[in-house]
Amino acid sequence: MKQQPEAFHPNSTAALADPVLRSNFRGAMDFLRSKRRTAFAVDDAEGGDFDALSRRGEAIKQRCLQQLPALLEQLEQNCTRNGIQVHWAETPAQANQIIESLIRARSGKHAVKGKSMVTEEIGLNDYLDDRGVRCIESDMGEFIVQLAGETPSHIIMPAIHKDAGQIASLFEKTLEDTPYTEDVDRLIGIGRQQLRERFQHADVGITGVNFAVAETGTLCLVENEGNGRMCTTIPPLHIAVTGIEKVVAQLSDVPPLLSLLTRSATGQKITTYFNMISSPRKPGEQDGPEEVHLVLLDNGRSQAFADEELRKTLQCIRCGACMNHCPVYTRIGGHAYGTTYPGPIGKIVSPHLLGLDATKDLPTASSLCGACEEVCPVRIPIPKLLQRLRVESSHAGTAEEKVKGAGSGRKPLEALVWRIWSWACRHPAIYHRGASLAAHGRKLFKFLPSRWKTQRTMPQPAKITLHTALKNRQRRSASPCPQEKIY
Amino acid sequence: MAEAIRIYPPKPDRVYLFGTCLVDSFSPQTGLDAIALLKYLGIEAAFPHAQTCCGQPAYNSGYDREARAVARSQMDLFPEPWPIVILSGSCGGMMRKHYPALFDQASEVVAFTERVFEFTEFLRHVVQPTLTDQGDPTRVTLHTSCAGRRELGIHEHGLALLGQLQQVHLVPHDYQEECCGFGGTFSVKHANISAAMAEDKTRNLLGAGVDEFVSTDWGCMLNLNTTLEYAQQPLRGRHLISFLAERIGVSEADRQPGATQVLAEAAG
Ligand code: SF4
């Protein structure tokens, strides 16, 4: 599926009309929510106090972001010293070109990839495919999504929109000699078998990065299936790609963030694998790639960085908890967003990556219920940032542009309505006259054209307003009060 | 996010009432019941007639300048140092949490917001009444608004007050903490998503098998009641204040719009 945040309205309408999708997501989100709840249970001595832990996580990320430019330089120096070659990419196109040239230099043909959202962000698979390099996803969820010709619908659980039956049919149809089975263990076995062969033939391994440690030049990779370790040890060339916000200052910053990440994402205290990559294979070592490269991608992140409030967007550690708890995401699923990152984080990060012109429907698609902020392990004030992006989107383009595409969501009629509304609210006589008129004409309300009415009746004003009721009350009162407003 | 600890003043003789625009137009009874309930508890309510709206609709829609102008005009209407009691968690959230942000944390704005209390919060922590239930046994569920729950952390107060009523059986409903889908202009801009959320919420309310549901936010209630009406379900929600007033026997006469009031002399 192509990225098309512009089609959010039709996409979400279609998703809402799909009962299988609705029930798959409801079930999956309920499961993930309960796992997270257990992981942060107060009576669990190790999980414990989510509030204290998340404050710590927030403080670490904010400290690191504050020194972002310096940390990135330090990271580059230390990686280089360790033998990891560092590349900078401002745009997805640059990142793709860098990766392609690295593969070409070794005449690579077969790439295996660990789960990485940033390579989805730059559209790496298609880019390489067009140039004769086949890139196979090695994370089971990603593998399924790739077989189906789709994109991930969740940042942690890419194939969460599919149930066992759908995966069984997909395997039966696309993999040779594969009988239909809904037995989950067998399905995983089939996938594993497929992947094992591909690992053996791969000449390039591509992964993301969860934390890049500036102090030591170490790349940390969190995973459960062991495929990340395969990608980073078997092929002779390992290319890690990451957004610039993933850098942390020191090794001691990692454990608290890791603990928050795994608990928030899958409810695990720790994942099965935690890889720390600090250099290519050294002389005498048994395994490991001959070359390791790190591609640092900006793609709009420095725009978010430049504004102190919007910078908080970059605190994200990509745990997915905000989407799991989002009532909108739960109902429409990840594909409806038409962006790499769906859900609440997608709504605040995508405008920086793609511009507000393409994504202006996303910040408005939230009831601002605050569930995302409540569960975010690094305390990103997502509702506040959504509101800020709404302001950026509706402002006439006079002020200096903070966000690419600012002002593109402004509709002249809407702007006029709010101007009049604001004026009326500041002129009580006018406002109350309007409210009374509405009360008198309340029967007409149900005839108003409005999208509200698809599954609701139109609310009708009461016969008289509270103001009128209280004013009447005074008039009938036996002893009128000198201060008319006290009741 | 909800604030951790708040220092509450002693019970005052007089408060300001902020009715909110939705109560004004859609449920004046809520305002009348609030005044009657306060009177019953020995507190006079001052109702500045020039009040209109807290400014939230424009603010949430990204029209911050328009919202700021409205907020400014409202703040001028409450000059005395009395507490300002608000009949909605979401307007309370706007005033307490967003007014300071709108005005760059200006100290007089912060001082104003310190005087803002959502009604159930004010009852529970400032008035601290002992409620005696006068009604028949009934089964009720509380829908907490998201602003009330997450911005102000007031959902506990409604539960605590209801919990004092002997004959009221409080029933939880599934996905209690999940949004009803209102969200102001969200319910018009993304009407289909909003309606799906409202549909799920009403299904859960109906599933609780209650006689009625109460809420502290008229936005949620408009959304849920019109969804229930569309689905031709008899269940309806009303404001927690009206429910409380009725249960503890606040005089019927005091709750009528045309009631003759004993009006107090104003001090200020
Ligand atoms: S915004 Fe917060 S909750 Fe959402 S993915 Fe990022 S860290 Fe997790």
mmCIF file of C-alpha atoms in Angstrom, chain B residues 152-262:
data_model
loop_
_atom_site.group_PDB
_atom_site.id
_atom_site.type_symbol
_atom_site.label_atom_id
_atom_site.label_comp_id
_atom_site.label_asym_id
_atom_site.label_seq_id
_atom_site.Cartn_x
_atom_site.Cartn_y
_atom_site.Cartn_z
ATOM 1 C CA LEU B 152 -8.244 16.893 36.231
ATOM 2 C CA GLY B 153 -8.396 13.436 37.798
ATOM 3 C CA ILE B 154 -11.931 14.053 39.065
ATOM 4 C CA HIS B 155 -13.539 10.721 38.181
ATOM 5 C CA GLU B 156 -12.832 9.443 41.667
ATOM 6 C CA HIS B 157 -14.894 12.250 43.157
ATOM 7 C CA GLY B 158 -18.072 11.344 41.328
ATOM 8 C CA LEU B 159 -17.643 7.743 42.440
ATOM 9 C CA ALA B 160 -16.987 8.766 46.038
ATOM 10 C CA LEU B 161 -20.094 10.956 46.161
ATOM 11 C CA LEU B 162 -22.274 8.284 44.605
ATOM 12 C CA GLY B 163 -20.730 5.785 46.971
ATOM 13 C CA GLN B 164 -22.245 7.673 49.908
ATOM 14 C CA LEU B 165 -25.759 6.964 48.684
ATOM 15 C CA GLN B 166 -27.105 3.907 50.467
ATOM 16 C CA GLN B 167 -29.714 2.852 47.968
ATOM 17 C CA VAL B 168 -27.676 3.496 44.864
ATOM 18 C CA HIS B 169 -26.008 0.432 43.445
ATOM 19 C CA LEU B 170 -23.008 1.620 41.461
ATOM 20 C CA VAL B 171 -22.336 -0.641 38.499
ATOM 21 C CA PRO B 172 -19.115 -0.433 36.483
ATOM 22 C CA HIS B 173 -19.335 -0.783 32.725
ATOM 23 C CA ASP B 174 -16.836 -2.323 30.303
ATOM 24 C CA TYR B 175 -14.128 -0.037 28.931
ATOM 25 C CA GLN B 176 -15.049 2.550 31.509
ATOM 26 C CA GLU B 177 -11.891 4.556 30.908
ATOM 27 C CA GLU B 178 -12.362 4.718 27.164
ATOM 28 C CA CYS B 179 -13.487 7.883 25.389
ATOM 29 C CA CYS B 180 -17.127 8.246 24.269
ATOM 30 C CA GLY B 181 -16.003 9.847 21.022
ATOM 31 C CA PHE B 182 -17.234 13.403 21.515
ATOM 32 C CA GLY B 183 -14.069 15.502 21.508
ATOM 33 C CA GLY B 184 -15.777 18.750 20.436
ATOM 34 C CA THR B 185 -15.228 19.436 16.746
ATOM 35 C CA PHE B 186 -13.726 15.938 16.367
ATOM 36 C CA SER B 187 -17.306 14.604 16.418
ATOM 37 C CA VAL B 188 -18.116 16.689 13.345
ATOM 38 C CA LYS B 189 -14.782 16.581 11.490
ATOM 39 C CA HIS B 190 -14.408 12.841 11.932
ATOM 40 C CA ALA B 191 -18.057 12.039 12.505
ATOM 41 C CA ASN B 192 -17.775 8.420 11.443
ATOM 42 C CA ILE B 193 -14.952 7.560 13.849
ATOM 43 C CA SER B 194 -16.667 9.496 16.606
ATOM 44 C CA ALA B 195 -19.952 7.691 15.977
ATOM 45 C CA ALA B 196 -18.205 4.307 16.120
ATOM 46 C CA MET B 197 -16.771 5.216 19.501
ATOM 47 C CA ALA B 198 -20.145 6.445 20.763
ATOM 48 C CA GLU B 199 -21.801 3.285 19.529
ATOM 49 C CA ASP B 200 -19.333 1.104 21.438
ATOM 50 C CA LYS B 201 -19.670 3.214 24.556
ATOM 51 C CA THR B 202 -23.476 3.056 24.549
ATOM 52 C CA ARG B 203 -23.304 -0.702 24.012
ATOM 53 C CA ASN B 204 -21.167 -0.949 27.133
ATOM 54 C CA LEU B 205 -23.489 1.325 29.110
ATOM 55 C CA LEU B 206 -26.465 -0.773 28.043
ATOM 56 C CA GLY B 207 -24.549 -3.919 28.908
ATOM 57 C CA ALA B 208 -24.201 -2.762 32.494
ATOM 58 C CA GLY B 209 -27.930 -3.299 32.978
ATOM 59 C CA VAL B 210 -28.531 -0.022 34.801
ATOM 60 C CA ASP B 211 -31.584 2.158 35.312
ATOM 61 C CA GLU B 212 -29.718 5.237 34.253
ATOM 62 C CA PHE B 213 -26.246 6.594 33.713
ATOM 63 C CA VAL B 214 -24.816 9.786 35.050
ATOM 64 C CA SER B 215 -21.943 11.937 33.890
ATOM 65 C CA THR B 216 -20.326 15.215 34.782
ATOM 66 C CA ASP B 217 -19.860 16.453 31.249
ATOM 67 C CA TRP B 218 -22.591 17.632 28.940
ATOM 68 C CA GLY B 219 -20.475 17.126 25.836
ATOM 69 C CA CYS B 220 -20.278 13.392 26.470
ATOM 70 C CA MET B 221 -23.924 13.298 27.403
ATOM 71 C CA LEU B 222 -25.104 14.977 24.194
ATOM 72 C CA ASN B 223 -23.057 12.484 22.247
ATOM 73 C CA LEU B 224 -24.312 9.447 24.153
ATOM 74 C CA ASN B 225 -27.952 10.458 24.534
ATOM 75 C CA THR B 226 -28.351 11.236 20.849
ATOM 76 C CA THR B 227 -26.709 7.911 19.980
ATOM 77 C CA LEU B 228 -29.107 6.104 22.314
ATOM 78 C CA GLU B 229 -32.033 7.990 20.861
ATOM 79 C CA TYR B 230 -30.986 7.091 17.320
ATOM 80 C CA ALA B 231 -30.774 3.443 18.351
ATOM 81 C CA GLN B 232 -34.221 3.779 19.945
ATOM 82 C CA GLN B 233 -32.952 2.725 23.327
ATOM 83 C CA PRO B 234 -34.778 4.026 26.387
ATOM 84 C CA LEU B 235 -31.647 4.571 28.508
ATOM 85 C CA ARG B 236 -30.618 8.221 29.010
ATOM 86 C CA GLY B 237 -27.915 9.989 30.919
ATOM 87 C CA ARG B 238 -28.191 13.038 33.111
ATOM 88 C CA HIS B 239 -25.807 15.177 35.069
ATOM 89 C CA LEU B 240 -24.517 13.758 38.329
ATOM 90 C CA ILE B 241 -25.563 16.985 40.051
ATOM 91 C CA SER B 242 -29.218 16.558 39.133
ATOM 92 C CA PHE B 243 -29.065 12.961 40.268
ATOM 93 C CA LEU B 244 -27.492 13.923 43.605
ATOM 94 C CA ALA B 245 -29.934 16.779 44.174
ATOM 95 C CA GLU B 246 -32.845 14.447 43.664
ATOM 96 C CA ARG B 247 -31.439 11.643 45.808
ATOM 97 C CA ILE B 248 -30.645 13.738 48.844
ATOM 98 C CA GLY B 249 -33.976 15.517 48.746
ATOM 99 C CA VAL B 250 -33.083 19.034 47.651
ATOM 100 C CA SER B 251 -36.463 20.750 47.525
ATOM 101 C CA GLU B 252 -38.308 20.351 44.245
ATOM 102 C CA ALA B 253 -39.361 23.999 44.447
ATOM 103 C CA ASP B 254 -35.782 25.207 44.599
ATOM 104 C CA ARG B 255 -34.981 23.253 41.457
ATOM 105 C CA GLN B 256 -37.691 24.851 39.337
ATOM 106 C CA PRO B 257 -36.792 27.673 36.968
ATOM 107 C CA GLY B 258 -39.537 29.916 38.307
ATOM 108 C CA ALA B 259 -38.919 29.158 41.948
ATOM 109 C CA THR B 260 -39.197 32.017 44.386
ATOM 110 C CA GLN B 261 -35.790 32.375 45.886
ATOM 111 C CA VAL B 262 -34.721 33.867 49.135
#
